[in-house]
Amino acid sequence: YSHLYRGVYPFIFPEKKPDFNQKNWQEDVDNRLKFGIAKAIEHQVLSRGDSVVCVQGWRGGMGHTNTIRVVPADPKNLGLAEA
Protein backbone atom coordinates (compact mmCIF):
# COMPACT_ATOMS: atom_id res chain seq x y z
CA TYR A 1 0.00 0.00 0.00
CA SER A 2 1.15 3.50 -0.65
CA HIS A 3 0.57 6.04 2.08
CA LEU A 4 -1.02 9.38 1.28
CA TYR A 5 0.57 10.89 4.39
CA ARG A 6 2.37 9.39 7.32
CA GLY A 7 -0.09 7.18 9.17
CA VAL A 8 -2.85 7.41 6.54
CA TYR A 9 -3.80 4.08 5.01
CA PRO A 10 -6.14 3.94 2.01
CA PHE A 11 -8.78 1.19 2.06
CA ILE A 12 -11.18 0.99 -0.88
CA PHE A 13 -14.78 0.44 0.23
CA PRO A 14 -16.22 -2.39 -1.91
CA GLU A 15 -19.79 -1.09 -2.23
CA LYS A 16 -21.16 1.53 -4.60
CA LYS A 17 -22.43 4.84 -3.27
CA PRO A 18 -26.11 4.25 -2.49
CA ASP A 19 -29.12 6.32 -3.45
CA PHE A 20 -29.79 8.20 -0.22
CA ASN A 21 -33.45 8.59 -1.15
CA GLN A 22 -33.67 4.83 -0.52
CA LYS A 23 -30.94 4.22 2.08
CA ASN A 24 -30.21 5.93 5.39
CA TRP A 25 -27.16 8.18 5.05
CA GLN A 26 -25.93 7.67 8.64
CA GLU A 27 -26.19 3.89 8.25
CA ASP A 28 -23.93 4.11 5.18
CA VAL A 29 -21.41 6.25 7.11
CA ASP A 30 -21.38 3.73 9.97
CA ASN A 31 -20.89 0.83 7.52
CA ARG A 32 -17.90 2.61 6.01
CA LEU A 33 -16.42 3.28 9.45
CA LYS A 34 -16.89 -0.37 10.44
CA PHE A 35 -15.20 -1.48 7.21
CA GLY A 36 -12.23 0.84 7.78
CA ILE A 37 -11.85 -0.23 11.40
CA ALA A 38 -12.01 -3.92 10.44
CA LYS A 39 -9.32 -3.42 7.77
CA ALA A 40 -7.11 -1.46 10.18
CA ILE A 41 -7.37 -4.28 12.74
CA GLU A 42 -6.66 -6.86 10.00
CA HIS A 43 -3.50 -4.96 8.98
CA GLN A 44 -2.50 -4.46 12.64
CA VAL A 45 -2.79 -0.68 12.43
CA LEU A 46 -5.35 -0.81 15.27
CA SER A 47 -5.99 -3.24 18.09
CA ARG A 48 -9.48 -4.11 19.34
CA GLY A 49 -10.56 -1.62 21.95
CA ASP A 50 -8.33 1.22 20.72
CA SER A 51 -10.04 4.58 20.50
CA VAL A 52 -10.76 5.84 16.98
CA VAL A 53 -11.54 9.49 16.25
CA CYS A 54 -14.13 9.77 13.46
CA VAL A 55 -14.85 13.12 11.82
CA GLN A 56 -18.02 13.49 9.78
CA GLY A 57 -20.73 15.92 8.85
CA TRP A 58 -24.37 16.07 9.76
CA ARG A 59 -25.14 15.25 6.12
CA GLY A 60 -23.23 14.28 2.99
CA GLY A 61 -21.19 16.64 0.86
CA MET A 62 -18.49 19.22 1.39
CA GLY A 63 -18.87 21.92 3.98
CA HIS A 64 -21.01 19.99 6.47
CA THR A 65 -18.29 18.52 8.71
CA ASN A 66 -19.26 19.37 12.26
CA THR A 67 -19.19 16.12 14.24
CA ILE A 68 -16.39 14.27 15.98
CA ARG A 69 -17.04 10.83 17.46
CA VAL A 70 -14.61 8.78 19.50
CA VAL A 71 -15.52 5.11 19.04
CA PRO A 72 -13.94 1.82 20.11
CA ALA A 73 -12.02 -0.18 17.50
CA ASP A 74 -14.69 -2.84 17.22
CA PRO A 75 -16.16 -3.23 13.73
CA LYS A 76 -19.32 -4.86 15.10
CA ASN A 77 -20.10 -2.09 17.57
CA LEU A 78 -19.23 1.58 17.20
CA GLY A 79 -20.31 2.19 20.79
CA LEU A 80 -23.63 3.67 19.72
CA ALA A 81 -27.02 2.67 21.06
CA GLU A 82 -29.29 1.13 18.45
CA ALA A 83 -32.17 3.43 17.54
PDB file of N, CA and C in Angstrom:
ATOM      1  N   TYR A   1       0.829  -1.176   0.000  1.00  0.00           N
ATOM      2  CA  TYR A   1       0.000   0.000   0.000  1.00  0.00           C
ATOM      3  C   TYR A   1       0.880   1.248   0.000  1.00  0.00           C
ATOM      4  N   SER A   2       0.442   2.225  -0.705  1.00  0.00           N
ATOM      5  CA  SER A   2       1.154   3.502  -0.651  1.00  0.00           C
ATOM      6  C   SER A   2       0.413   4.399   0.334  1.00  0.00           C
ATOM      7  N   HIS A   3       1.149   5.162   1.078  1.00  0.00           N
ATOM      8  CA  HIS A   3       0.565   6.035   2.083  1.00  0.00           C
ATOM      9  C   HIS A   3       0.384   7.428   1.497  1.00  0.00           C
ATOM     10  N   LEU A   4      -0.778   8.016   1.725  1.00  0.00           N
ATOM     11  CA  LEU A   4      -1.020   9.385   1.279  1.00  0.00           C
ATOM     12  C   LEU A   4      -0.190  10.340   2.126  1.00  0.00           C
ATOM     13  N   TYR A   5      -0.226  10.157   3.409  1.00  0.00           N
ATOM     14  CA  TYR A   5       0.567  10.892   4.387  1.00  0.00           C
ATOM     15  C   TYR A   5       0.986   9.898   5.450  1.00  0.00           C
ATOM     16  N   ARG A   6       1.917  10.275   6.248  1.00  0.00           N
ATOM     17  CA  ARG A   6       2.370   9.388   7.320  1.00  0.00           C
ATOM     18  C   ARG A   6       1.176   8.984   8.196  1.00  0.00           C
ATOM     19  N   GLY A   7       0.977   7.687   8.324  1.00  0.00           N
ATOM     20  CA  GLY A   7      -0.093   7.176   9.173  1.00  0.00           C
ATOM     21  C   GLY A   7      -1.464   7.152   8.528  1.00  0.00           C
ATOM     22  N   VAL A   8      -1.571   7.467   7.242  1.00  0.00           N
ATOM     23  CA  VAL A   8      -2.851   7.414   6.539  1.00  0.00           C
ATOM     24  C   VAL A   8      -2.820   6.220   5.599  1.00  0.00           C
ATOM     25  N   TYR A   9      -3.752   5.301   5.801  1.00  0.00           N
ATOM     26  CA  TYR A   9      -3.795   4.078   5.008  1.00  0.00           C
ATOM     27  C   TYR A   9      -5.063   4.066   4.162  1.00  0.00           C
ATOM     28  N   PRO A  10      -4.944   3.979   2.849  1.00  0.00           N
ATOM     29  CA  PRO A  10      -6.140   3.944   2.008  1.00  0.00           C
ATOM     30  C   PRO A  10      -6.742   2.537   1.955  1.00  0.00           C
ATOM     31  N   PHE A  11      -8.033   2.428   2.225  1.00  0.00           N
ATOM     32  CA  PHE A  11      -8.783   1.189   2.058  1.00  0.00           C
ATOM     33  C   PHE A  11      -9.946   1.511   1.131  1.00  0.00           C
ATOM     34  N   ILE A  12     -10.124   0.731   0.096  1.00  0.00           N
ATOM     35  CA  ILE A  12     -11.183   0.992  -0.878  1.00  0.00           C
ATOM     36  C   ILE A  12     -12.445   0.252  -0.455  1.00  0.00           C
ATOM     37  N   PHE A  13     -13.498   1.004  -0.192  1.00  0.00           N
ATOM     38  CA  PHE A  13     -14.784   0.437   0.228  1.00  0.00           C
ATOM     39  C   PHE A  13     -15.401  -0.296  -0.955  1.00  0.00           C
ATOM     40  N   PRO A  14     -15.806  -1.560  -0.776  1.00  0.00           N
ATOM     41  CA  PRO A  14     -16.222  -2.386  -1.911  1.00  0.00           C
ATOM     42  C   PRO A  14     -17.626  -2.129  -2.451  1.00  0.00           C
ATOM     43  N   GLU A  15     -18.417  -1.310  -1.787  1.00  0.00           N
ATOM     44  CA  GLU A  15     -19.793  -1.088  -2.234  1.00  0.00           C
ATOM     45  C   GLU A  15     -19.921   0.240  -2.971  1.00  0.00           C
ATOM     46  N   LYS A  16     -20.887   0.296  -3.880  1.00  0.00           N
ATOM     47  CA  LYS A  16     -21.162   1.535  -4.603  1.00  0.00           C
ATOM     48  C   LYS A  16     -21.861   2.529  -3.682  1.00  0.00           C
ATOM     49  N   LYS A  17     -21.724   3.804  -4.022  1.00  0.00           N
ATOM     50  CA  LYS A  17     -22.428   4.843  -3.274  1.00  0.00           C
ATOM     51  C   LYS A  17     -23.930   4.628  -3.460  1.00  0.00           C
ATOM     52  N   PRO A  18     -24.674   4.531  -2.364  1.00  0.00           N
ATOM     53  CA  PRO A  18     -26.109   4.253  -2.490  1.00  0.00           C
ATOM     54  C   PRO A  18     -26.917   5.494  -2.853  1.00  0.00           C
ATOM     55  N   ASP A  19     -28.150   5.254  -3.230  1.00  0.00           N
ATOM     56  CA  ASP A  19     -29.118   6.322  -3.448  1.00  0.00           C
ATOM     57  C   ASP A  19     -29.693   6.668  -2.074  1.00  0.00           C
ATOM     58  N   PHE A  20     -29.377   7.853  -1.572  1.00  0.00           N
ATOM     59  CA  PHE A  20     -29.787   8.202  -0.216  1.00  0.00           C
ATOM     60  C   PHE A  20     -31.270   8.532  -0.109  1.00  0.00           C
ATOM     61  N   ASN A  21     -31.991   8.506  -1.220  1.00  0.00           N
ATOM     62  CA  ASN A  21     -33.449   8.587  -1.151  1.00  0.00           C
ATOM     63  C   ASN A  21     -34.022   7.244  -0.714  1.00  0.00           C
ATOM     64  N   GLN A  22     -33.209   6.177  -0.866  1.00  0.00           N
ATOM     65  CA  GLN A  22     -33.667   4.834  -0.524  1.00  0.00           C
ATOM     66  C   GLN A  22     -32.917   4.236   0.660  1.00  0.00           C
ATOM     67  N   LYS A  23     -31.742   4.760   0.992  1.00  0.00           N
ATOM     68  CA  LYS A  23     -30.942   4.217   2.084  1.00  0.00           C
ATOM     69  C   LYS A  23     -30.583   5.327   3.058  1.00  0.00           C
ATOM     70  N   ASN A  24     -30.545   4.983   4.334  1.00  0.00           N
ATOM     71  CA  ASN A  24     -30.214   5.931   5.388  1.00  0.00           C
ATOM     72  C   ASN A  24     -28.754   6.351   5.278  1.00  0.00           C
ATOM     73  N   TRP A  25     -28.510   7.655   5.222  1.00  0.00           N
ATOM     74  CA  TRP A  25     -27.155   8.183   5.055  1.00  0.00           C
ATOM     75  C   TRP A  25     -26.259   7.804   6.227  1.00  0.00           C
ATOM     76  N   GLN A  26     -26.744   7.966   7.466  1.00  0.00           N
ATOM     77  CA  GLN A  26     -25.925   7.668   8.638  1.00  0.00           C
ATOM     78  C   GLN A  26     -25.566   6.187   8.700  1.00  0.00           C
ATOM     79  N   GLU A  27     -26.477   5.327   8.292  1.00  0.00           N
ATOM     80  CA  GLU A  27     -26.191   3.889   8.253  1.00  0.00           C
ATOM     81  C   GLU A  27     -25.039   3.602   7.286  1.00  0.00           C
ATOM     82  N   ASP A  28     -25.023   4.282   6.148  1.00  0.00           N
ATOM     83  CA  ASP A  28     -23.932   4.113   5.181  1.00  0.00           C
ATOM     84  C   ASP A  28     -22.605   4.594   5.773  1.00  0.00           C
ATOM     85  N   VAL A  29     -22.624   5.734   6.466  1.00  0.00           N
ATOM     86  CA  VAL A  29     -21.406   6.249   7.111  1.00  0.00           C
ATOM     87  C   VAL A  29     -20.891   5.232   8.123  1.00  0.00           C
ATOM     88  N   ASP A  30     -21.785   4.707   8.959  1.00  0.00           N
ATOM     89  CA  ASP A  30     -21.376   3.728   9.967  1.00  0.00           C
ATOM     90  C   ASP A  30     -20.813   2.463   9.325  1.00  0.00           C
ATOM     91  N   ASN A  31     -21.417   2.011   8.223  1.00  0.00           N
ATOM     92  CA  ASN A  31     -20.892   0.828   7.523  1.00  0.00           C
ATOM     93  C   ASN A  31     -19.486   1.079   6.994  1.00  0.00           C
ATOM     94  N   ARG A  32     -19.237   2.273   6.505  1.00  0.00           N
ATOM     95  CA  ARG A  32     -17.899   2.613   6.007  1.00  0.00           C
ATOM     96  C   ARG A  32     -16.886   2.685   7.152  1.00  0.00           C
ATOM     97  N   LEU A  33     -17.299   3.240   8.285  1.00  0.00           N
ATOM     98  CA  LEU A  33     -16.416   3.279   9.449  1.00  0.00           C
ATOM     99  C   LEU A  33     -16.094   1.869   9.934  1.00  0.00           C
ATOM    100  N   LYS A  34     -17.109   1.018  10.011  1.00  0.00           N
ATOM    101  CA  LYS A  34     -16.895  -0.367  10.444  1.00  0.00           C
ATOM    102  C   LYS A  34     -15.936  -1.086   9.501  1.00  0.00           C
ATOM    103  N   PHE A  35     -16.090  -0.867   8.198  1.00  0.00           N
ATOM    104  CA  PHE A  35     -15.200  -1.477   7.206  1.00  0.00           C
ATOM    105  C   PHE A  35     -13.764  -1.010   7.430  1.00  0.00           C
ATOM    106  N   GLY A  36     -13.569   0.294   7.575  1.00  0.00           N
ATOM    107  CA  GLY A  36     -12.228   0.837   7.776  1.00  0.00           C
ATOM    108  C   GLY A  36     -11.589   0.344   9.059  1.00  0.00           C
ATOM    109  N   ILE A  37     -12.371   0.270  10.126  1.00  0.00           N
ATOM    110  CA  ILE A  37     -11.851  -0.227  11.398  1.00  0.00           C
ATOM    111  C   ILE A  37     -11.469  -1.694  11.279  1.00  0.00           C
ATOM    112  N   ALA A  38     -12.314  -2.494  10.626  1.00  0.00           N
ATOM    113  CA  ALA A  38     -12.007  -3.923  10.443  1.00  0.00           C
ATOM    114  C   ALA A  38     -10.720  -4.105   9.646  1.00  0.00           C
ATOM    115  N   LYS A  39     -10.543  -3.328   8.581  1.00  0.00           N
ATOM    116  CA  LYS A  39      -9.319  -3.423   7.769  1.00  0.00           C
ATOM    117  C   LYS A  39      -8.095  -2.986   8.571  1.00  0.00           C
ATOM    118  N   ALA A  40      -8.238  -1.938   9.366  1.00  0.00           N
ATOM    119  CA  ALA A  40      -7.112  -1.462  10.176  1.00  0.00           C
ATOM    120  C   ALA A  40      -6.709  -2.505  11.219  1.00  0.00           C
ATOM    121  N   ILE A  41      -7.682  -3.205  11.791  1.00  0.00           N
ATOM    122  CA  ILE A  41      -7.375  -4.284  12.735  1.00  0.00           C
ATOM    123  C   ILE A  41      -6.696  -5.433  11.995  1.00  0.00           C
ATOM    124  N   GLU A  42      -7.227  -5.777  10.823  1.00  0.00           N
ATOM    125  CA  GLU A  42      -6.656  -6.857  10.004  1.00  0.00           C
ATOM    126  C   GLU A  42      -5.191  -6.583   9.653  1.00  0.00           C
ATOM    127  N   HIS A  43      -4.864  -5.332   9.362  1.00  0.00           N
ATOM    128  CA  HIS A  43      -3.497  -4.956   8.982  1.00  0.00           C
ATOM    129  C   HIS A  43      -2.655  -4.518  10.188  1.00  0.00           C
ATOM    130  N   GLN A  44      -3.188  -4.745  11.375  1.00  0.00           N
ATOM    131  CA  GLN A  44      -2.499  -4.457  12.637  1.00  0.00           C
ATOM    132  C   GLN A  44      -2.124  -2.981  12.801  1.00  0.00           C
ATOM    133  N   VAL A  45      -2.949  -2.121  12.229  1.00  0.00           N
ATOM    134  CA  VAL A  45      -2.792  -0.682  12.432  1.00  0.00           C
ATOM    135  C   VAL A  45      -3.489  -0.295  13.740  1.00  0.00           C
ATOM    136  N   LEU A  46      -4.598  -0.990  14.030  1.00  0.00           N
ATOM    137  CA  LEU A  46      -5.352  -0.812  15.267  1.00  0.00           C
ATOM    138  C   LEU A  46      -5.429  -2.141  15.997  1.00  0.00           C
ATOM    139  N   SER A  47      -5.678  -2.062  17.284  1.00  0.00           N
ATOM    140  CA  SER A  47      -5.995  -3.241  18.087  1.00  0.00           C
ATOM    141  C   SER A  47      -7.416  -3.080  18.595  1.00  0.00           C
ATOM    142  N   ARG A  48      -8.116  -4.191  18.798  1.00  0.00           N
ATOM    143  CA  ARG A  48      -9.477  -4.113  19.344  1.00  0.00           C
ATOM    144  C   ARG A  48      -9.461  -3.313  20.638  1.00  0.00           C
ATOM    145  N   GLY A  49     -10.440  -2.431  20.746  1.00  0.00           N
ATOM    146  CA  GLY A  49     -10.561  -1.620  21.946  1.00  0.00           C
ATOM    147  C   GLY A  49      -9.844  -0.282  21.883  1.00  0.00           C
ATOM    148  N   ASP A  50      -8.957  -0.092  20.888  1.00  0.00           N
ATOM    149  CA  ASP A  50      -8.327   1.221  20.718  1.00  0.00           C
ATOM    150  C   ASP A  50      -9.413   2.266  20.476  1.00  0.00           C
ATOM    151  N   SER A  51      -9.113   3.494  20.798  1.00  0.00           N
ATOM    152  CA  SER A  51     -10.043   4.585  20.499  1.00  0.00           C
ATOM    153  C   SER A  51      -9.772   5.099  19.092  1.00  0.00           C
ATOM    154  N   VAL A  52     -10.848   5.335  18.346  1.00  0.00           N
ATOM    155  CA  VAL A  52     -10.756   5.837  16.975  1.00  0.00           C
ATOM    156  C   VAL A  52     -11.526   7.154  16.917  1.00  0.00           C
ATOM    157  N   VAL A  53     -10.882   8.195  16.406  1.00  0.00           N
ATOM    158  CA  VAL A  53     -11.538   9.492  16.249  1.00  0.00           C
ATOM    159  C   VAL A  53     -12.111   9.560  14.839  1.00  0.00           C
ATOM    160  N   CYS A  54     -13.428   9.717  14.754  1.00  0.00           N
ATOM    161  CA  CYS A  54     -14.129   9.774  13.465  1.00  0.00           C
ATOM    162  C   CYS A  54     -14.671  11.186  13.273  1.00  0.00           C
ATOM    163  N   VAL A  55     -14.381  11.774  12.136  1.00  0.00           N
ATOM    164  CA  VAL A  55     -14.855  13.116  11.819  1.00  0.00           C
ATOM    165  C   VAL A  55     -15.836  12.991  10.668  1.00  0.00           C
ATOM    166  N   GLN A  56     -17.011  13.562  10.831  1.00  0.00           N
ATOM    167  CA  GLN A  56     -18.021  13.491   9.781  1.00  0.00           C
ATOM    168  C   GLN A  56     -18.906  14.716   9.843  1.00  0.00           C
ATOM    169  N   GLY A  57     -19.776  14.830   8.883  1.00  0.00           N
ATOM    170  CA  GLY A  57     -20.732  15.924   8.852  1.00  0.00           C
ATOM    171  C   GLY A  57     -22.112  15.460   9.251  1.00  0.00           C
ATOM    172  N   TRP A  58     -22.998  16.393   9.393  1.00  0.00           N
ATOM    173  CA  TRP A  58     -24.371  16.067   9.758  1.00  0.00           C
ATOM    174  C   TRP A  58     -25.172  15.594   8.546  1.00  0.00           C
ATOM    175  N   ARG A  59     -24.587  15.800   7.362  1.00  0.00           N
ATOM    176  CA  ARG A  59     -25.143  15.254   6.119  1.00  0.00           C
ATOM    177  C   ARG A  59     -24.011  15.161   5.115  1.00  0.00           C
ATOM    178  N   GLY A  60     -24.258  14.488   3.993  1.00  0.00           N
ATOM    179  CA  GLY A  60     -23.227  14.281   2.991  1.00  0.00           C
ATOM    180  C   GLY A  60     -22.828  15.555   2.267  1.00  0.00           C
ATOM    181  N   GLY A  61     -21.659  15.518   1.653  1.00  0.00           N
ATOM    182  CA  GLY A  61     -21.189  16.641   0.862  1.00  0.00           C
ATOM    183  C   GLY A  61     -20.178  17.499   1.598  1.00  0.00           C
ATOM    184  N   MET A  62     -19.512  18.336   0.819  1.00  0.00           N
ATOM    185  CA  MET A  62     -18.493  19.217   1.386  1.00  0.00           C
ATOM    186  C   MET A  62     -19.140  20.340   2.194  1.00  0.00           C
ATOM    187  N   GLY A  63     -18.426  20.775   3.216  1.00  0.00           N
ATOM    188  CA  GLY A  63     -18.875  21.922   3.984  1.00  0.00           C
ATOM    189  C   GLY A  63     -19.823  21.614   5.122  1.00  0.00           C
ATOM    190  N   HIS A  64     -20.069  20.347   5.405  1.00  0.00           N
ATOM    191  CA  HIS A  64     -21.007  19.994   6.467  1.00  0.00           C
ATOM    192  C   HIS A  64     -20.333  19.290   7.644  1.00  0.00           C
ATOM    193  N   THR A  65     -19.002  19.226   7.643  1.00  0.00           N
ATOM    194  CA  THR A  65     -18.292  18.520   8.709  1.00  0.00           C
ATOM    195  C   THR A  65     -18.409  19.296  10.008  1.00  0.00           C
ATOM    196  N   ASN A  66     -19.074  18.697  10.984  1.00  0.00           N
ATOM    197  CA  ASN A  66     -19.260  19.370  12.265  1.00  0.00           C
ATOM    198  C   ASN A  66     -19.347  18.390  13.437  1.00  0.00           C
ATOM    199  N   THR A  67     -19.016  17.136  13.204  1.00  0.00           N
ATOM    200  CA  THR A  67     -19.194  16.120  14.235  1.00  0.00           C
ATOM    201  C   THR A  67     -17.926  15.302  14.413  1.00  0.00           C
ATOM    202  N   ILE A  68     -17.510  15.144  15.653  1.00  0.00           N
ATOM    203  CA  ILE A  68     -16.389  14.268  15.983  1.00  0.00           C
ATOM    204  C   ILE A  68     -16.933  13.196  16.920  1.00  0.00           C
ATOM    205  N   ARG A  69     -16.657  11.939  16.590  1.00  0.00           N
ATOM    206  CA  ARG A  69     -17.042  10.825  17.465  1.00  0.00           C
ATOM    207  C   ARG A  69     -15.782  10.062  17.834  1.00  0.00           C
ATOM    208  N   VAL A  70     -15.687   9.660  19.067  1.00  0.00           N
ATOM    209  CA  VAL A  70     -14.612   8.777  19.503  1.00  0.00           C
ATOM    210  C   VAL A  70     -15.277   7.433  19.759  1.00  0.00           C
ATOM    211  N   VAL A  71     -14.885   6.429  18.968  1.00  0.00           N
ATOM    212  CA  VAL A  71     -15.522   5.113  19.044  1.00  0.00           C
ATOM    213  C   VAL A  71     -14.470   4.047  19.328  1.00  0.00           C
ATOM    214  N   PRO A  72     -14.888   2.912  19.888  1.00  0.00           N
ATOM    215  CA  PRO A  72     -13.940   1.819  20.110  1.00  0.00           C
ATOM    216  C   PRO A  72     -13.622   1.114  18.800  1.00  0.00           C
ATOM    217  N   ALA A  73     -12.413   0.585  18.692  1.00  0.00           N
ATOM    218  CA  ALA A  73     -12.023  -0.176  17.499  1.00  0.00           C
ATOM    219  C   ALA A  73     -12.657  -1.556  17.587  1.00  0.00           C
ATOM    220  N   ASP A  74     -13.920  -1.595  17.259  1.00  0.00           N
ATOM    221  CA  ASP A  74     -14.691  -2.837  17.216  1.00  0.00           C
ATOM    222  C   ASP A  74     -15.636  -2.722  16.038  1.00  0.00           C
ATOM    223  N   PRO A  75     -15.349  -3.408  14.931  1.00  0.00           N
ATOM    224  CA  PRO A  75     -16.157  -3.235  13.729  1.00  0.00           C
ATOM    225  C   PRO A  75     -17.612  -3.668  13.879  1.00  0.00           C
ATOM    226  N   LYS A  76     -17.938  -4.435  14.911  1.00  0.00           N
ATOM    227  CA  LYS A  76     -19.325  -4.862  15.096  1.00  0.00           C
ATOM    228  C   LYS A  76     -20.116  -3.871  15.932  1.00  0.00           C
ATOM    229  N   ASN A  77     -19.423  -3.012  16.677  1.00  0.00           N
ATOM    230  CA  ASN A  77     -20.102  -2.093  17.573  1.00  0.00           C
ATOM    231  C   ASN A  77     -19.313  -0.791  17.647  1.00  0.00           C
ATOM    232  N   LEU A  78     -19.894   0.283  17.145  1.00  0.00           N
ATOM    233  CA  LEU A  78     -19.230   1.584  17.203  1.00  0.00           C
ATOM    234  C   LEU A  78     -19.516   2.305  18.513  1.00  0.00           C
ATOM    235  N   GLY A  79     -20.055   1.578  19.490  1.00  0.00           N
ATOM    236  CA  GLY A  79     -20.313   2.189  20.787  1.00  0.00           C
ATOM    237  C   GLY A  79     -21.548   3.058  20.802  1.00  0.00           C
ATOM    238  N   LEU A  80     -22.414   2.880  19.810  1.00  0.00           N
ATOM    239  CA  LEU A  80     -23.631   3.675  19.724  1.00  0.00           C
ATOM    240  C   LEU A  80     -24.832   2.812  20.077  1.00  0.00           C
ATOM    241  N   ALA A  81     -25.794   3.394  20.758  1.00  0.00           N
ATOM    242  CA  ALA A  81     -27.025   2.671  21.059  1.00  0.00           C
ATOM    243  C   ALA A  81     -27.821   2.503  19.775  1.00  0.00           C
ATOM    244  N   GLU A  82     -28.442   1.360  19.625  1.00  0.00           N
ATOM    245  CA  GLU A  82     -29.291   1.129  18.455  1.00  0.00           C
ATOM    246  C   GLU A  82     -30.558   1.965  18.597  1.00  0.00           C
ATOM    247  N   ALA A  83     -30.970   2.588  17.502  1.00  0.00           N
ATOM    248  CA  ALA A  83     -32.174   3.433  17.535  1.00  0.00           C
ATOM    249  C   ALA A  83     -33.420   2.585  17.461  1.00  0.00           C
TER     250      ALA A  83
END
